[in-house]
Coordinates of C-alpha atoms and ligand atoms in Angstrom, one line a residue:
M26 CA -89.9 56.9 132.8
A27 CA -90.3 55.8 129.2
K28 CA -92.7 53.0 128.2
F29 CA -91.3 50.4 125.8
V30 CA -92.4 48.8 122.6
F31 CA -90.2 45.8 121.7
V32 CA -90.2 45.0 118.0
T33 CA -89.0 41.5 117.0
G34 CA -88.9 39.7 113.6
G35 CA -89.7 36.3 112.5
V36 CA -89.5 33.8 109.6
V37 CA -87.0 35.8 107.4
S38 CA -85.1 39.0 107.5
S39 CA -85.4 42.0 105.2
L40 CA -89.2 42.4 105.7
G41 CA -88.8 46.0 106.7
K42 CA -88.7 45.8 110.4
G43 CA -86.9 49.1 110.6
I44 CA -89.5 50.9 108.5
A45 CA -92.3 49.3 110.6
A46 CA -90.6 50.5 113.8
A47 CA -90.0 54.0 112.4
S48 CA -93.6 54.2 111.1
L49 CA -95.0 53.3 114.5
A50 CA -92.8 56.0 116.0
A51 CA -94.0 58.5 113.4
I52 CA -97.7 57.8 114.2
L53 CA -97.0 58.1 117.9
E54 CA -95.2 61.4 117.3
S55 CA -98.2 62.6 115.4
R56 CA -100.2 61.9 118.6
R57 CA -97.8 64.4 120.3
L58 CA -95.8 61.8 122.1
E59 CA -92.1 62.1 122.5
V60 CA -90.5 59.0 121.0
T61 CA -87.1 57.5 120.6
L62 CA -85.9 54.3 118.9
I63 CA -83.1 51.9 119.8
K64 CA -81.7 49.3 117.5
L65 CA -80.0 46.1 118.9
D66 CA -77.8 44.3 116.5
P67 CA -76.9 40.7 117.3
Y68 CA -73.6 40.4 115.5
L69 CA -70.2 40.5 117.2
N70 CA -68.7 43.5 115.4
V71 CA -68.3 46.3 117.8
D72 CA -70.0 48.6 115.2
P73 CA -70.8 48.3 111.5
G74 CA -67.9 50.7 110.7
T75 CA -65.6 48.0 109.4
M76 CA -68.3 45.9 107.7
S77 CA -68.7 45.8 103.9
P78 CA -71.6 47.9 102.7
F79 CA -72.3 45.0 100.3
Q80 CA -73.1 42.8 103.3
H81 CA -74.6 45.2 105.7
G82 CA -75.7 48.2 103.7
E83 CA -74.7 51.7 104.5
V84 CA -73.1 52.8 107.7
F85 CA -75.2 55.6 109.1
V86 CA -73.3 58.3 111.0
T87 CA -74.9 60.2 113.9
D88 CA -74.1 63.8 115.0
D89 CA -72.1 62.5 117.9
G90 CA -69.9 60.5 115.5
A91 CA -71.2 57.0 116.0
E92 CA -71.1 54.5 113.1
T93 CA -74.4 52.8 113.3
D94 CA -76.9 50.5 111.6
L95 CA -78.7 52.0 108.6
D96 CA -82.0 51.6 110.4
L97 CA -81.1 54.7 112.4
G98 CA -81.3 56.6 109.1
H99 CA -84.9 55.5 108.7
Y100 CA -85.5 56.6 112.3
E101 CA -84.1 60.1 111.7
R102 CA -86.1 60.4 108.5
F103 CA -89.3 59.4 110.1
V104 CA -89.2 61.1 113.5
T105 CA -87.8 64.4 114.8
T106 CA -85.7 62.8 117.7
R107 CA -82.0 62.8 116.7
M108 CA -80.2 59.5 117.1
R109 CA -77.0 59.3 119.2
R110 CA -74.4 56.7 120.0
T111 CA -76.6 55.2 122.6
N112 CA -79.4 54.4 120.2
N113 CA -77.6 51.5 118.6
F114 CA -75.6 48.7 120.1
T115 CA -74.3 45.3 119.1
T116 CA -73.6 42.0 120.9
G117 CA -69.9 42.9 120.4
Q118 CA -70.3 46.1 122.4
I119 CA -72.2 44.2 125.2
Y120 CA -69.4 41.6 125.4
K121 CA -66.7 44.2 125.3
S122 CA -68.3 46.0 128.2
V123 CA -68.9 42.8 130.2
L124 CA -65.3 41.7 129.6
E125 CA -63.9 45.1 130.7
K126 CA -65.9 44.9 133.9
E127 CA -64.7 41.3 134.5
R128 CA -61.0 42.4 134.0
R129 CA -61.6 45.4 136.4
G130 CA -62.9 42.9 139.0
D131 CA -66.4 44.5 139.1
Y132 CA -68.0 41.1 139.4
L133 CA -66.2 40.3 142.6
G134 CA -64.9 36.9 141.7
K135 CA -68.3 35.5 140.5
T136 CA -68.5 33.3 137.4
V137 CA -69.5 35.6 134.6
Q138 CA -72.4 34.2 132.5
V139 CA -74.7 35.0 129.7
I140 CA -77.5 35.1 132.3
P141 CA -77.4 37.3 134.3
H142 CA -74.3 39.3 133.3
V143 CA -74.8 39.6 129.6
T144 CA -78.6 40.0 129.9
N145 CA -78.2 42.6 132.6
E146 CA -75.7 44.5 130.5
I147 CA -78.2 44.5 127.6
Q148 CA -80.9 45.9 129.9
E149 CA -78.6 48.7 131.1
F150 CA -77.8 49.6 127.5
V151 CA -81.5 49.7 126.5
L152 CA -82.3 51.9 129.5
R153 CA -79.3 54.2 128.8
G154 CA -80.6 54.6 125.2
A155 CA -84.2 55.2 126.3
N156 CA -83.2 57.7 129.0
A157 CA -80.7 59.7 126.9
V158 CA -83.5 62.3 126.3
P159 CA -86.8 62.4 128.1
V160 CA -89.3 60.4 126.0
D161 CA -92.8 58.9 126.5
V162 CA -92.1 55.8 124.4
A163 CA -88.9 54.0 123.5
I164 CA -89.3 51.6 120.6
V165 CA -86.6 48.9 120.8
E166 CA -86.0 47.1 117.5
I167 CA -84.2 43.7 118.0
G168 CA -82.2 42.8 114.9
G169 CA -82.2 39.3 113.5
T170 CA -84.9 36.7 113.4
V171 CA -86.5 34.9 116.3
G172 CA -85.0 31.4 116.5
D173 CA -81.4 32.6 115.7
I174 CA -78.9 31.6 118.4
E175 CA -77.4 35.1 118.1
S176 CA -80.4 37.1 119.2
L177 CA -81.4 34.9 122.0
P178 CA -79.7 36.9 124.8
F179 CA -81.5 40.0 123.5
L180 CA -84.9 38.4 123.7
E181 CA -84.2 37.0 127.1
A182 CA -83.1 40.4 128.3
V183 CA -86.2 42.2 127.0
R184 CA -88.4 39.4 128.5
Q185 CA -86.8 40.1 131.9
M186 CA -87.3 43.8 131.3
S187 CA -91.0 43.4 130.6
L188 CA -91.4 41.5 133.9
K189 CA -89.8 44.4 135.8
L190 CA -91.7 47.1 133.8
G191 CA -95.2 45.7 134.4
P192 CA -97.9 45.1 131.8
T193 CA -98.9 48.7 131.2
N194 CA -95.3 49.8 130.4
F195 CA -94.4 47.5 127.6
A196 CA -95.8 46.0 124.4
F197 CA -94.4 43.4 122.1
V198 CA -94.8 43.8 118.3
H199 CA -93.7 40.9 116.1
L200 CA -93.1 41.3 112.4
T201 CA -93.7 38.1 110.5
Y202 CA -94.1 36.8 107.0
V203 CA -97.1 35.2 105.3
P204 CA -95.9 33.8 101.9
F205 CA -98.2 33.4 98.9
I206 CA -97.7 29.9 97.4
A207 CA -98.6 30.3 93.7
A208 CA -99.0 26.6 93.1
A209 CA -101.7 26.4 95.7
G210 CA -103.0 29.9 95.1
E211 CA -102.9 30.4 98.9
L212 CA -101.4 32.5 101.6
K213 CA -99.7 30.3 104.1
T214 CA -99.9 31.1 107.8
K215 CA -97.8 28.2 109.1
P216 CA -94.5 30.0 109.3
T217 CA -96.2 32.7 111.4
Q218 CA -97.7 30.1 113.7
H219 CA -94.2 28.6 114.2
T220 CA -92.4 31.9 114.8
V221 CA -94.9 32.9 117.4
Q222 CA -94.5 29.5 119.0
K223 CA -90.8 30.1 119.1
L224 CA -91.4 33.5 120.7
R225 CA -93.7 32.0 123.3
E226 CA -91.2 29.3 124.1
I227 CA -88.9 32.1 125.3
G228 CA -91.8 33.6 127.3
I229 CA -92.8 36.4 125.0
Q230 CA -96.5 36.7 124.0
P231 CA -96.8 39.3 121.2
D232 CA -99.5 41.9 121.5
V233 CA -99.4 42.7 117.9
L234 CA -98.4 40.8 114.7
L235 CA -97.4 42.8 111.7
A236 CA -98.1 40.2 109.0
R237 CA -96.0 41.0 105.9
A238 CA -97.2 39.6 102.6
D239 CA -97.0 40.6 99.0
R240 CA -100.8 41.3 99.2
V241 CA -103.5 42.2 101.7
I242 CA -104.2 39.3 104.0
P243 CA -108.0 38.5 104.0
D244 CA -109.9 38.5 107.3
D245 CA -110.3 34.7 107.4
E246 CA -106.6 34.2 107.2
R247 CA -106.1 36.9 109.9
A248 CA -108.6 35.0 112.1
K249 CA -106.7 31.8 111.6
I250 CA -103.4 33.5 112.6
S251 CA -105.2 35.0 115.6
L252 CA -106.5 31.6 116.8
F253 CA -103.2 29.9 116.5
T254 CA -101.0 32.6 118.0
N255 CA -103.3 33.8 120.8
V256 CA -103.1 37.4 119.5
P257 CA -106.5 39.1 119.4
L258 CA -107.9 39.5 115.9
H259 CA -107.5 43.3 115.9
G260 CA -103.8 42.8 116.8
V261 CA -103.2 40.9 113.6
I262 CA -102.3 43.6 111.1
S263 CA -101.9 43.1 107.4
V264 CA -98.9 44.8 106.0
P265 CA -98.8 44.3 102.2
D266 CA -96.0 45.5 100.0
V267 CA -96.3 49.2 99.1
D268 CA -94.6 51.3 96.4
T269 CA -93.4 54.0 98.7
I270 CA -92.3 53.6 102.3
Y271 CA -94.1 56.8 103.2
K272 CA -97.4 55.0 102.9
V273 CA -96.6 52.7 105.8
P274 CA -97.6 55.0 108.7
R275 CA -101.1 55.5 107.2
L276 CA -101.4 51.8 106.5
L277 CA -100.7 50.8 110.1
H278 CA -102.8 53.6 111.5
E279 CA -105.9 52.6 109.5
Q280 CA -105.7 49.2 111.1
G281 CA -105.5 50.6 114.6
L282 CA -101.9 49.9 115.5
D283 CA -101.3 53.1 117.4
E284 CA -104.6 52.9 119.2
L285 CA -103.8 49.4 120.3
I286 CA -100.3 50.4 121.5
C287 CA -101.7 53.4 123.4
M288 CA -104.4 51.3 125.0
K289 CA -101.8 48.7 126.2
L290 CA -99.5 51.4 127.5
Q291 CA -102.4 53.4 128.9
L292 CA -101.3 56.5 127.2
L293 CA -104.0 59.2 126.8
T294 CA -103.2 61.3 123.8
R295 CA -104.7 63.2 120.9
P296 CA -105.7 61.2 117.9
A297 CA -103.1 60.7 115.2
D298 CA -102.7 63.4 112.6
L299 CA -101.1 61.9 109.4
R300 CA -102.0 64.7 107.0
R301 CA -98.4 65.6 106.3
W302 CA -97.7 62.0 105.4
D303 CA -100.6 62.0 103.0
R304 CA -99.3 65.2 101.4
L305 CA -95.9 63.6 101.1
V306 CA -97.3 60.5 99.4
H307 CA -99.3 62.8 97.1
E308 CA -96.1 64.7 96.1
V309 CA -94.3 61.4 95.6
E310 CA -97.1 60.1 93.3
H311 CA -97.6 63.2 91.3
P312 CA -94.3 64.5 90.1
R313 CA -94.4 67.1 87.3
T314 CA -91.3 66.0 85.6
S315 CA -88.4 63.6 86.0
V316 CA -84.6 63.9 86.1
R317 CA -81.9 61.4 85.5
I318 CA -78.8 61.3 87.7
A319 CA -75.8 59.1 87.1
M320 CA -74.5 57.6 90.4
C321 CA -71.0 56.6 89.6
G322 CA -69.8 54.2 92.3
K323 CA -68.9 50.7 93.3
Y324 CA -72.0 49.1 94.7
T325 CA -75.2 48.3 92.9
E326 CA -78.6 49.5 93.6
L327 CA -79.8 46.4 95.4
S328 CA -77.2 46.5 98.1
D329 CA -78.6 49.3 100.3
S330 CA -75.0 50.7 100.2
Y331 CA -76.3 54.2 99.4
K332 CA -79.5 54.2 101.3
S333 CA -79.4 57.7 102.8
L334 CA -78.1 59.1 99.5
N335 CA -80.9 57.6 97.5
E336 CA -83.4 59.0 100.0
A337 CA -81.8 62.4 100.0
L338 CA -82.0 62.5 96.2
R339 CA -85.6 61.4 96.4
H340 CA -86.4 64.1 98.9
A341 CA -84.7 66.7 96.7
G342 CA -86.9 65.5 93.9
I343 CA -90.0 65.9 96.0
H344 CA -89.1 69.5 96.7
N345 CA -88.5 70.1 93.0
H346 CA -91.7 68.3 92.0
A347 CA -89.6 65.9 90.0
R348 CA -89.1 62.2 90.1
V349 CA -85.4 61.4 90.5
E350 CA -84.2 58.4 88.5
I351 CA -80.9 57.1 89.6
G352 CA -78.8 55.4 87.0
Y353 CA -76.0 53.3 88.5
V354 CA -72.8 53.6 86.5
D355 CA -70.2 51.1 87.5
A356 CA -67.0 53.1 88.0
E357 CA -64.9 50.1 87.3
T358 CA -66.1 49.9 83.7
L359 CA -65.8 53.6 83.0
D360 CA -62.9 55.0 81.1
A361 CA -62.0 57.9 78.7
G362 CA -63.2 55.7 75.8
N363 CA -66.7 55.2 77.0
A364 CA -67.4 58.3 79.1
E365 CA -70.1 59.3 76.6
V366 CA -72.5 56.9 78.4
L367 CA -72.7 59.8 80.9
A368 CA -74.3 62.0 78.2
A369 CA -77.6 60.3 78.9
Y370 CA -77.8 61.9 82.3
D371 CA -78.8 65.4 83.6
A372 CA -76.3 65.3 86.4
I373 CA -73.4 63.2 87.8
L374 CA -72.9 62.2 91.4
V375 CA -69.8 60.4 92.8
P376 CA -70.6 59.1 96.3
G377 CA -68.4 58.2 99.2
G378 CA -66.2 55.1 99.2
F379 CA -63.1 53.5 100.4
G380 CA -60.3 51.8 98.6
K381 CA -58.7 52.0 95.1
R382 CA -61.3 50.0 93.1
G383 CA -63.0 52.1 90.5
I384 CA -61.1 55.3 91.3
E385 CA -59.9 56.0 87.7
G386 CA -63.5 55.6 86.5
K387 CA -64.7 58.1 89.0
I388 CA -62.0 60.6 87.9
V389 CA -63.2 60.1 84.4
A390 CA -66.8 61.0 85.6
A391 CA -65.6 64.1 87.4
R392 CA -63.6 65.2 84.3
Y393 CA -66.6 64.6 82.0
A394 CA -68.8 66.7 84.3
R395 CA -66.3 69.5 84.5
E396 CA -65.6 69.6 80.7
H397 CA -69.2 69.3 79.6
G398 CA -70.8 71.6 82.1
V399 CA -72.8 68.8 83.6
P400 CA -73.9 69.4 87.3
Y401 CA -71.5 67.5 89.5
L402 CA -71.8 66.6 93.2
G403 CA -68.9 64.7 94.8
I404 CA -69.5 63.4 98.2
C405 CA -66.5 62.7 100.4
L406 CA -64.5 60.4 98.1
G407 CA -66.4 62.2 95.3
M408 CA -64.8 65.5 96.5
Q409 CA -61.4 63.9 96.6
V410 CA -61.6 62.5 93.1
A411 CA -62.8 65.9 91.8
T412 CA -59.7 67.5 93.4
I413 CA -57.4 64.9 92.0
E414 CA -58.9 65.4 88.5
F415 CA -58.6 69.1 88.8
A416 CA -55.0 68.8 90.0
R417 CA -54.0 66.5 87.1
H418 CA -55.8 68.2 84.2
V419 CA -56.1 71.8 85.1
A420 CA -53.4 72.6 87.7
G421 CA -50.8 70.7 85.7
L422 CA -49.9 68.4 88.5
A423 CA -49.3 65.2 86.5
G424 CA -49.5 62.1 88.7
A425 CA -51.6 63.7 91.4
N426 CA -53.5 61.2 93.5
S427 CA -54.5 60.3 97.0
T428 CA -52.1 58.4 99.2
E429 CA -55.0 56.0 99.9
F430 CA -54.6 54.7 96.3
E431 CA -50.9 55.4 95.5
A432 CA -48.7 55.7 98.5
D433 CA -45.8 57.4 96.7
C434 CA -47.6 59.4 94.1
A435 CA -45.9 62.5 92.6
H436 CA -48.4 64.9 94.1
P437 CA -50.3 63.7 97.1
V438 CA -53.1 66.3 96.8
I439 CA -55.2 64.0 99.1
A440 CA -53.4 62.4 102.1
L441 CA -53.5 61.7 105.8
I442 CA -53.0 64.7 108.0
E443 CA -49.8 63.2 109.5
E444 CA -48.4 62.6 106.0
W445 CA -48.5 66.2 104.9
Q446 CA -47.5 67.6 108.3
D447 CA -44.2 66.0 107.9
R448 CA -43.1 66.5 104.3
D449 CA -39.4 67.1 104.7
G450 CA -38.5 64.0 102.9
S451 CA -38.6 61.8 106.1
V452 CA -42.3 61.3 105.9
Q453 CA -43.6 58.6 108.2
R454 CA -46.3 57.2 106.1
R455 CA -48.7 55.8 108.7
H456 CA -51.2 53.9 106.7
A457 CA -54.6 53.2 107.8
G458 CA -54.7 49.5 108.2
S459 CA -53.1 49.2 111.5
D460 CA -56.4 49.8 113.3
L461 CA -59.3 50.3 111.0
G462 CA -61.8 50.8 113.7
G463 CA -62.0 54.2 115.3
T464 CA -59.4 56.1 113.3
M465 CA -61.6 58.4 111.3
R466 CA -62.9 61.9 111.4
L467 CA -66.4 61.2 112.5
G468 CA -69.6 63.1 113.3
A469 CA -70.8 66.7 113.0
Q470 CA -68.4 69.5 112.5
S471 CA -68.9 73.1 111.5
S472 CA -66.9 75.5 109.4
D473 CA -67.3 79.0 107.9
V474 CA -68.4 79.3 104.3
K475 CA -66.8 81.9 102.0
P476 CA -69.2 84.6 100.8
G477 CA -69.9 84.8 97.1
T478 CA -69.6 81.0 96.5
L479 CA -72.3 78.6 95.5
A480 CA -71.8 76.9 98.9
H481 CA -72.7 80.2 100.6
E482 CA -75.8 80.5 98.5
I483 CA -76.8 77.1 99.7
Y484 CA -75.7 77.0 103.3
G485 CA -75.3 80.6 104.3
P486 CA -72.3 81.6 106.5
V487 CA -71.8 78.3 108.4
V488 CA -72.0 74.7 107.4
T489 CA -72.5 71.8 109.9
E490 CA -72.5 68.3 108.5
R491 CA -71.4 64.8 109.5
H492 CA -68.1 63.3 108.5
R493 CA -66.7 59.8 108.0
H494 CA -63.3 59.7 106.4
R495 CA -59.6 59.5 107.0
Y496 CA -58.0 61.4 104.2
E497 CA -58.0 65.1 103.6
A498 CA -57.2 67.6 100.9
N499 CA -53.4 68.3 101.5
V500 CA -53.0 72.0 102.7
N501 CA -49.6 72.1 100.9
Y502 CA -51.4 72.0 97.6
L503 CA -54.3 74.4 98.3
E504 CA -52.5 77.5 97.0
R505 CA -51.6 75.9 93.7
L506 CA -55.1 74.5 93.2
Q507 CA -56.6 77.9 93.9
A508 CA -54.2 79.6 91.6
A509 CA -55.4 77.3 88.9
G510 CA -59.0 78.3 89.6
L511 CA -60.4 75.8 92.1
V512 CA -62.6 77.5 94.7
I513 CA -62.3 76.4 98.2
S514 CA -65.5 77.5 99.7
A515 CA -65.2 76.1 103.2
L516 CA -62.3 75.3 105.5
T517 CA -62.3 74.2 109.1
Q518 CA -61.0 77.0 111.3
R519 CA -58.3 75.3 113.3
E520 CA -56.7 72.7 111.0
Q521 CA -57.6 74.3 107.7
L522 CA -59.2 71.1 106.5
T523 CA -61.0 71.5 103.2
E524 CA -64.7 71.0 103.5
I525 CA -66.1 72.2 100.2
V526 CA -64.5 72.7 96.7
E527 CA -66.3 74.1 93.7
L528 CA -65.7 75.6 90.3
P529 CA -66.4 79.3 89.7
R530 CA -69.9 79.9 88.4
A531 CA -68.5 81.7 85.4
Q532 CA -66.9 78.4 84.3
H533 CA -69.4 75.8 85.3
P534 CA -73.1 76.0 86.2
W535 CA -72.9 73.7 89.3
F536 CA -69.8 71.7 90.3
M537 CA -69.2 70.9 93.9
G538 CA -67.4 68.5 96.1
V539 CA -68.0 68.2 99.8
Q540 CA -65.8 66.3 102.3
F541 CA -68.8 65.5 104.5
H542 CA -71.9 63.4 104.1
P543 CA -74.9 65.7 103.7
E544 CA -77.2 62.8 102.9
F545 CA -77.4 61.8 106.6
K546 CA -79.4 65.0 107.4
S547 CA -82.0 65.0 104.7
T548 CA -85.6 64.4 105.7
P549 CA -88.7 64.1 103.5
W550 CA -90.0 67.2 105.3
D551 CA -87.3 69.7 104.8
G552 CA -85.3 68.0 102.1
H553 CA -81.7 69.2 102.2
P554 CA -80.6 72.5 100.6
L555 CA -77.5 71.0 98.9
F556 CA -79.4 68.1 97.3
G557 CA -82.3 70.5 96.5
S558 CA -79.9 72.8 94.7
F559 CA -78.2 69.9 92.9
V560 CA -81.5 68.5 91.5
K561 CA -82.6 72.0 90.5
A562 CA -79.3 72.4 88.6
A563 CA -79.9 68.9 87.0
L564 CA -83.4 70.1 85.9
A565 CA -81.9 73.3 84.4
H566 CA -79.3 71.2 82.6
Q567 CA -82.0 69.0 81.2
V568 CA -83.9 72.0 79.8
A569 CA -80.7 73.4 78.3
R570 CA -79.8 70.1 76.7
Q571 CA -83.3 69.8 75.2
A572 CA -83.1 73.3 73.9
A573 CA -79.7 72.6 72.3
R574 CA -81.1 69.5 70.7
R575 CA -84.1 71.4 69.3
D576 CA -81.7 74.0 67.9
E577 CA -79.5 71.5 66.2
P578 CA -81.4 70.8 63.0
A579 CA -82.1 74.5 62.5
V580 CA -78.4 75.3 62.7
R581 CA -77.6 72.5 60.3
A582 CA -80.2 73.8 57.8
V583 CA -78.7 77.2 57.8
G584 CA -75.2 75.8 57.4
Ligands
LIG630 N1 -61.7 56.9 101.4 C1 -61.8 58.3 101.7 C2 -61.3 58.7 103.1 O1 -61.1 57.8 103.9 C3 -63.2 58.8 101.6 C4 -64.2 58.3 102.6 C5 -65.6 58.5 102.2 O2 -66.0 58.7 101.1 N2 -66.5 58.3 103.2 O3 -61.0 59.8 103.3

């Protein structure tokens, strides 16, 4: 039976609760404990699949095809336990399940209420997540901020759970904020006092406070927090801002967080061993070189929309001893007239995306990469635009497009499966839009990789990656595209769905589009072979560009 650590948040959101939970999990794992993490999201959406990445950040996809909160990405990058559908649930899912039970008559005519029916359902979901694989500790992160109406049923549910579990089987960790008020030149503990009061009103006494601040919190302020919150001094842990998230496990361990949790849960373990985290931080802080990658998409850097992608590129940098600088190029402003802005970069990446906005700019980016020998990686939508670009400008299919952007285009090289299966003129164009939730190809799928291709060099004979998309490369065009020189290096066996396209090595040093999302499987430890190879190609391109630049004046002098 798993023991539980419940992680709550106070004062404001965006303090890094997910990173804190993942870091605690990582330290416990380094003590040879089996750990899993569960995220509870208080909103009513059934899953984040239909939410704008602008609002909610990236949608993280698990192997078993669940569209989940991006915190699950942090979890997978910090611990070895793989996340599943049961590791994340929302209020929407809880209510859906309760209402289905009510309609089935499971409640035997009783009045269905938040307490006990909703709170019981929450507890069942938590237990289901914790018991999906055998673990010693389940860390349960409760989204939102204490004091929100929305997260109240979650807090009530875990309070009830703690009562049933008994004191040696649970710990409460509360993440709070200690602002520095410049005018007074002081750190203020009042918001922390209030958020803990709120928590205690609900019946939860935290065992640990992770006090976030822009600086280290001095001992006298920690003592004050301890006095007012009834949390022992050693349980008040100062968590200042750090320049890399990989420093957080060491930071928490040095102040005894894991020891405290293990004492409370009466877990006898080996001491923590964080040497690999130290090595990682050292690598991050001592790159030998740097490389610039243009990310040509819709969302800006601040919006967490490309969280896993940014991390995957960073990991690839670490493995190439290079700092990866990502330049966000707004696809909506890019056109043939200003494509030269891309010349400042060592490689071009077009990430996944939905909808028409910025598509022509992304096509311009793919074309620029193809024509100028710049390493190109297209992910999901990025593969689709590379295919459209190739169809239009190399295969002579003017007007090629995806039916997602132009329903009756001349050459639907990208389309829904049911569209191309029925192309006898009476095509029933079923457009995504009728039911946007749950109509995608989702989760891990495998396919064979063609020998002799760049993809084969990277992946070997089989590729298994996670998917999240509706549209596919249209099988009816594959022959024409291949005849024009496009290499299709991986196809799914049964449906012949295109997984990877590339340009022949003789024509381009590194040009690849993948229909899946490799970024979800990158970790700081192993990196990811595809991103590793891409960053390596970017470095090679940088060297070649520098050499070309050096040669230039000499050539001119001769001429
Ligand atoms: N919009 C495209 C599709 O649905 C690509 C999706 C993506 O990039 N994740 O197929």
